[in-house]
CSV table of C-alpha atoms in Angstrom, one decimal:
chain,number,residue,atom,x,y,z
A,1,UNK,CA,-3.5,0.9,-16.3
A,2,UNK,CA,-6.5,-1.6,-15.6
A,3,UNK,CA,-8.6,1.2,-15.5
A,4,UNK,CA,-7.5,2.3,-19.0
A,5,UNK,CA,-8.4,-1.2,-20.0
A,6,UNK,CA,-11.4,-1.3,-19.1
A,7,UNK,CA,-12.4,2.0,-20.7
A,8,UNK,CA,-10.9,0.8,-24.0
A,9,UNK,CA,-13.0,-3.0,-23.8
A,10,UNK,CA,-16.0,-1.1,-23.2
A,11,UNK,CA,-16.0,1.5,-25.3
A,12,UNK,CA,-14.9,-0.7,-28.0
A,13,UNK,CA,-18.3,-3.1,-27.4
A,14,UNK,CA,-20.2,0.2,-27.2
A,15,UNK,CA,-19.2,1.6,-30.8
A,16,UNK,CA,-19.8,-2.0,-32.2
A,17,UNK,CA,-23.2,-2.5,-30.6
A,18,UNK,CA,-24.0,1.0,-32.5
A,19,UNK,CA,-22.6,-0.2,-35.8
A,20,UNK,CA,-24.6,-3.5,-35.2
A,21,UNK,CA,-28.1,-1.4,-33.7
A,22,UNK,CA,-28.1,1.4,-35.7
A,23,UNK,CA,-25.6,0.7,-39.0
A,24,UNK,CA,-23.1,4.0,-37.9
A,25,UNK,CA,-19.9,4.4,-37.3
A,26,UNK,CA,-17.2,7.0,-36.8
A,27,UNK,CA,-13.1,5.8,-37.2
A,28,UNK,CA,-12.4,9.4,-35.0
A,29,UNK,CA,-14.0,7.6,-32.1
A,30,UNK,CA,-12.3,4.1,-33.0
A,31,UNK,CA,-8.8,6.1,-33.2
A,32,UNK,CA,-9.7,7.6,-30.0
A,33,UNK,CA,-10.1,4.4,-28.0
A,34,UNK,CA,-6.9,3.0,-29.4
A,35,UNK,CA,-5.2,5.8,-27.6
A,36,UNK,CA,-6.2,3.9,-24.2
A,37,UNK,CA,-4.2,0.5,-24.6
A,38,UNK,CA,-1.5,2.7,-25.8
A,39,UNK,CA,-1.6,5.2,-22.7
A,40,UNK,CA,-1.6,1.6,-21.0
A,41,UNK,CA,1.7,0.1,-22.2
A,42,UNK,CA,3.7,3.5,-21.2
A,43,UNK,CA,2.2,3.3,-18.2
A,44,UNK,CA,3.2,0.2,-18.2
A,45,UNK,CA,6.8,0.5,-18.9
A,46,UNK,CA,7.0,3.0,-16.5
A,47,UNK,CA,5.6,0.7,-13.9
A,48,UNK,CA,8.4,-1.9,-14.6
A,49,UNK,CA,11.2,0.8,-14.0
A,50,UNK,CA,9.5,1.6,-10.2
A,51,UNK,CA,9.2,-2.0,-9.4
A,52,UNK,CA,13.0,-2.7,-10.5
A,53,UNK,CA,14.0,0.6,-8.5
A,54,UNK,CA,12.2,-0.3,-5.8
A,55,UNK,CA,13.8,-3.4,-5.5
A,56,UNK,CA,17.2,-2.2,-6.0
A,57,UNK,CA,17.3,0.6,-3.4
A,58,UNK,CA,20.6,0.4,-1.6
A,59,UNK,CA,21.1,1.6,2.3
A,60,UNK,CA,22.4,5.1,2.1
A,61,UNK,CA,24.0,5.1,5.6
A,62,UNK,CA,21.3,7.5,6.7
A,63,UNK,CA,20.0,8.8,10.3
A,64,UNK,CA,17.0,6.9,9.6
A,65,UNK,CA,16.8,3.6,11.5
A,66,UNK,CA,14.9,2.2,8.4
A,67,UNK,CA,14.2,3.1,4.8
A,68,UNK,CA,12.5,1.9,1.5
A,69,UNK,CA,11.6,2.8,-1.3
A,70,UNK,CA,8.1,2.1,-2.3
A,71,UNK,CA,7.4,4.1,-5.6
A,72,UNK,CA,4.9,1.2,-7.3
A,73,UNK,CA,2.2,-0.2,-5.2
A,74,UNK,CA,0.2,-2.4,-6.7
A,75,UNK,CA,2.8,-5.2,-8.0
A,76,UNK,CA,3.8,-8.4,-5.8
A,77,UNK,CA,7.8,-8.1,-6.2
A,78,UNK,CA,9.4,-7.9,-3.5
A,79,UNK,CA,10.9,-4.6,-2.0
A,80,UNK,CA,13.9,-3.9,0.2
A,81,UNK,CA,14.3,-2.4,3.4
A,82,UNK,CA,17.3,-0.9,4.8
A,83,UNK,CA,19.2,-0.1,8.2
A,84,UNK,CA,21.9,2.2,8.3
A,85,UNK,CA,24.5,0.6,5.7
A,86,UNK,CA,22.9,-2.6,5.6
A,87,UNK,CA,19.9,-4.2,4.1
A,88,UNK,CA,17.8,-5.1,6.8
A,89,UNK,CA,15.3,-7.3,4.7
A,90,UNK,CA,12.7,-7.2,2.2
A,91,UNK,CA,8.7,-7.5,2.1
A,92,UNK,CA,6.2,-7.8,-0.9
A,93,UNK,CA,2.3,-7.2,-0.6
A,94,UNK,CA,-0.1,-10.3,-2.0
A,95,UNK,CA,-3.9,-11.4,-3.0
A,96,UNK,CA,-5.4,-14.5,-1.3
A,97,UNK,CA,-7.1,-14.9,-4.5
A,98,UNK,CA,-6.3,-13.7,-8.3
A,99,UNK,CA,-9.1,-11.8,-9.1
A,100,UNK,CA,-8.5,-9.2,-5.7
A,101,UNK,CA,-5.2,-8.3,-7.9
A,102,UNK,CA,-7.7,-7.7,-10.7
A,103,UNK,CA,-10.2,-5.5,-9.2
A,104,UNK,CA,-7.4,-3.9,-7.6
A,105,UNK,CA,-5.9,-2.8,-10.5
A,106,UNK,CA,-9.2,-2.0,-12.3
A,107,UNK,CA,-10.3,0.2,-9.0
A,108,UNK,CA,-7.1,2.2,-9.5
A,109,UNK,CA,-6.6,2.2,-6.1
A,110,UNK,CA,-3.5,0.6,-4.1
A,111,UNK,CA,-4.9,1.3,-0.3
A,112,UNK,CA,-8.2,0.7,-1.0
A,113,UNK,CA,-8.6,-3.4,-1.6
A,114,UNK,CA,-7.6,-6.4,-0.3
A,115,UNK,CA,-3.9,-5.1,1.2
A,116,UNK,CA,-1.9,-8.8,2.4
A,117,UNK,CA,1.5,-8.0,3.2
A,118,UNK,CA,4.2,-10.6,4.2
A,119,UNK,CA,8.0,-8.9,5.4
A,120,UNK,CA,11.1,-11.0,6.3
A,121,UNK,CA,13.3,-8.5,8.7
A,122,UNK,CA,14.6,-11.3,9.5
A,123,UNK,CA,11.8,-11.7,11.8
A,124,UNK,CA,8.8,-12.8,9.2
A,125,UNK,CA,5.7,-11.3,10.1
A,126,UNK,CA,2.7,-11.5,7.9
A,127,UNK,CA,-0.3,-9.1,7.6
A,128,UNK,CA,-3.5,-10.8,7.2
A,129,UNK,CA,-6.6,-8.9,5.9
A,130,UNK,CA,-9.9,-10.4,7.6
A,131,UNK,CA,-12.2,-7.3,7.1
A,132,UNK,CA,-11.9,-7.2,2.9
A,133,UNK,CA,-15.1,-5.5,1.7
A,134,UNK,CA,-14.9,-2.5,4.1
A,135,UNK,CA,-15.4,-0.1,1.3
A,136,UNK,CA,-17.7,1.7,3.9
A,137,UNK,CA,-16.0,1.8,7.6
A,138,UNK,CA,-12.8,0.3,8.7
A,139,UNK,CA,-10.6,-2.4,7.7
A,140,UNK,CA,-8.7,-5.2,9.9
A,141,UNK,CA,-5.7,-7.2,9.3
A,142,UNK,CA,-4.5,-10.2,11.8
A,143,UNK,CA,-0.5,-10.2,12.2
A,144,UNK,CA,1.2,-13.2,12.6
A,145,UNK,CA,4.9,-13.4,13.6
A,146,UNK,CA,6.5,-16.5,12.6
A,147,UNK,CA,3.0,-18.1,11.8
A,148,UNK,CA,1.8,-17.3,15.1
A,149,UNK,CA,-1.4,-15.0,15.4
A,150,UNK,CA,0.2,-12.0,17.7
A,151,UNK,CA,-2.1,-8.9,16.8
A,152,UNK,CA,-4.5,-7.2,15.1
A,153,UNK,CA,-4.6,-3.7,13.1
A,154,UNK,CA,-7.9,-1.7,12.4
A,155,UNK,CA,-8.3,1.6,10.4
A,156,UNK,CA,-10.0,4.5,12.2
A,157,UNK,CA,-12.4,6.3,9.9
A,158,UNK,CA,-14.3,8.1,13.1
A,159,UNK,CA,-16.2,11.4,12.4
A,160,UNK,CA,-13.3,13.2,14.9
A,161,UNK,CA,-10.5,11.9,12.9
A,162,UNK,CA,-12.5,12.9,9.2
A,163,UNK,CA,-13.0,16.2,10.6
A,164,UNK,CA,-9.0,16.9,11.9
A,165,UNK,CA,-8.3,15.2,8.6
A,166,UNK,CA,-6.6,12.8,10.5
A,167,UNK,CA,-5.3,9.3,9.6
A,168,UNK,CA,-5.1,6.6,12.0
A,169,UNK,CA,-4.5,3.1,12.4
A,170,UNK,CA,-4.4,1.3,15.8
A,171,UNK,CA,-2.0,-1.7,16.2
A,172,UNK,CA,-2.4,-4.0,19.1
A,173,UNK,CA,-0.1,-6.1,19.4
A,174,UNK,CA,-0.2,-8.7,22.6
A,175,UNK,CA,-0.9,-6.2,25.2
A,176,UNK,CA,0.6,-3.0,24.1
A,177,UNK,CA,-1.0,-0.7,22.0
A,178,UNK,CA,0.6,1.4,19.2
A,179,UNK,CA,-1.4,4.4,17.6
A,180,UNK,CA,-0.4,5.5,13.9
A,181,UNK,CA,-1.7,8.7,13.2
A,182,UNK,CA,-0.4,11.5,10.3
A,183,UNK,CA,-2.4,14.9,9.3
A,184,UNK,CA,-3.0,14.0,5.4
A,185,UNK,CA,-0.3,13.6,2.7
A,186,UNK,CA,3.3,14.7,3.2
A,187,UNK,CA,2.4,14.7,6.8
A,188,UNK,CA,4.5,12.8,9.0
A,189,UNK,CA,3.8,9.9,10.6
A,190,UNK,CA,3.9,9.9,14.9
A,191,UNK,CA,3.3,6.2,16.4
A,192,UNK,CA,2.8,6.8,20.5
A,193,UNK,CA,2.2,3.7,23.3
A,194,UNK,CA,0.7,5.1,26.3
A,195,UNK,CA,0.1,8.4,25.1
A,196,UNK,CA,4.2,8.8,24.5
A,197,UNK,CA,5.8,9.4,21.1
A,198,UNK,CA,8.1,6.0,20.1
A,199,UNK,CA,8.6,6.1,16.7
A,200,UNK,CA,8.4,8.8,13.6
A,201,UNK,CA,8.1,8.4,10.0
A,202,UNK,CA,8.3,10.4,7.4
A,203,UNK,CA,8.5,10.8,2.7
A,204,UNK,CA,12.1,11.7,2.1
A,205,UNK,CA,13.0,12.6,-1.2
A,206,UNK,CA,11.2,10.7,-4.3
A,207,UNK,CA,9.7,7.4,-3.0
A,208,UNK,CA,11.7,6.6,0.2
A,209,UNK,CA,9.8,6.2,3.3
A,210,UNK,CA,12.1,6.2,6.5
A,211,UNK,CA,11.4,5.6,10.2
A,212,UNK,CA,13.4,6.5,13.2
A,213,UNK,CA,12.4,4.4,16.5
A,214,UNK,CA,13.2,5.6,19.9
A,215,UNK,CA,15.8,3.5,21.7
A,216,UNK,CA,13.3,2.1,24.3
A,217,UNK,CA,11.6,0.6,21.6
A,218,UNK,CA,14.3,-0.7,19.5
A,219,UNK,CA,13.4,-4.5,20.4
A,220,UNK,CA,9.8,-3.9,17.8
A,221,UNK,CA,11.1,-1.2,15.2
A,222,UNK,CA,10.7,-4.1,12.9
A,223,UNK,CA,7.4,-5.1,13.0
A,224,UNK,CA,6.2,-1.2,13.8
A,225,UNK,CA,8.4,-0.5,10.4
A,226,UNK,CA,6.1,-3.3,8.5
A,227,UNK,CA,3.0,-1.0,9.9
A,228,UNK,CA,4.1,1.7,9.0
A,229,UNK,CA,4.9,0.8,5.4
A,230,UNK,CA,0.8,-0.7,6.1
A,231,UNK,CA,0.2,2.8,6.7
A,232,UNK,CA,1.3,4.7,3.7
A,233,UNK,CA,-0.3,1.9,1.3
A,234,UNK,CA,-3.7,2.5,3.3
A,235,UNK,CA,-3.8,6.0,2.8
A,236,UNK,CA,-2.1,6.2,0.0
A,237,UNK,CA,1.0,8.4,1.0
């Protein structure tokens, strides 16, 4: 929709810095343009109906340990996360500074810039990016549990993982580490410690993300749930 915007603003200084320069002008082109802020309120509208499903999803009962539902991406309302018949908590992404939600928008892309996400499971954990211009190379968040700074999480964009077409993201979190890795979109999502499988995630139907954590590991299936919702934004799944 920003992106839409933004074509219509500048074509609309382009056709009237022609008429201006040069005296022409063509109402086919002008009609044209209009068609952009039009495109951008059904987009819009459809927008508003994710964001209000998305924070409606209802548990389900289902073998997943946790779901949600996670249709619109680049809005700040809050979405819900579920546990069996119960909802677990909820979690909303924001911008440390307005114009990131801007460029955001205007870029078109959800994963790509400034990703900040705060989740109340009830344990509150917070997801603090401190690597913000990695357009080239990877990105780093800090996580904080309860305000207190208890891990990081970096992107791996290595030349092995680009040419698997692998994604990965690395959470280290005191001293354990938790690997995130999927093979692309629709892929599911495996997350291993010590070279062992703990947790996997996976698209269900429509825009519900679940993840089932092994029993050993039940004691963080919150916070690797937050990264995992991390992961999907990131690359865009």
């Amino acid at each position: 929709m920003g992106r839409l915007l933004t074509l219509f603003v500048v074509g609309t200084i382009g056709l009237l810095l022609r008429f201006l320069i040069k005296g022409e002008f063509e109402l086919d082109q002008l009609l044209l343009l209009f068609l952009f802020p039009v495109a951008s309120v059904v987009i819009l509208l459809i927008k508003n109906n994710q964001i209000k499903k998305d924070a409606q999803f209802q548990p389900n009962g289902d073998a997943y340990d946790i779901q949600t539902r996670m249709a619109e991406r680049f809005s700040t309302s809050k979405k819900v996360a579920t546990k069996g018949d119960t909802i677990l908590g909820n979690y909303h992404r924001f911008h440390k500074k307005g114009w990131h939600k801007l460029l955001t928008n205007i870029m078109d892309s959800p994963g790509k810039f400034y990703i900040n996400f705060e989740f109340n499971f009830p344990s509150r954990f917070k997801f603090v990016e401190v690597k913000e211009h990695a357009i080239i190379g990877n990105s780093k968040w800090e996580v904080y549990e309860d305000d207190r700074l208890t891990g990081t999480i970096e992107t791996d964009y290595s030349v092995k993982n680009a040419t698997n077409l692998k994604e990965k993201l690395i959470l280290q979190y005191g001293e354990d580490t938790y690997i995130f890795h999927s093979f692309g979109v629709g892929s599911e999502t495996k997350v291993e410690h010590d070279q062992l499988e703990v947790a996997r995630g996976t698209r269900k139907k429509g825009a519900v993300y679940g993840l089932t954590v092994t029993e050993a590991y039940k004691d963080h299936e919150s916070l690797l749930f937050a990264v995992f919702i991390l992961f999907n934004y990131v690359f865009e799944q």
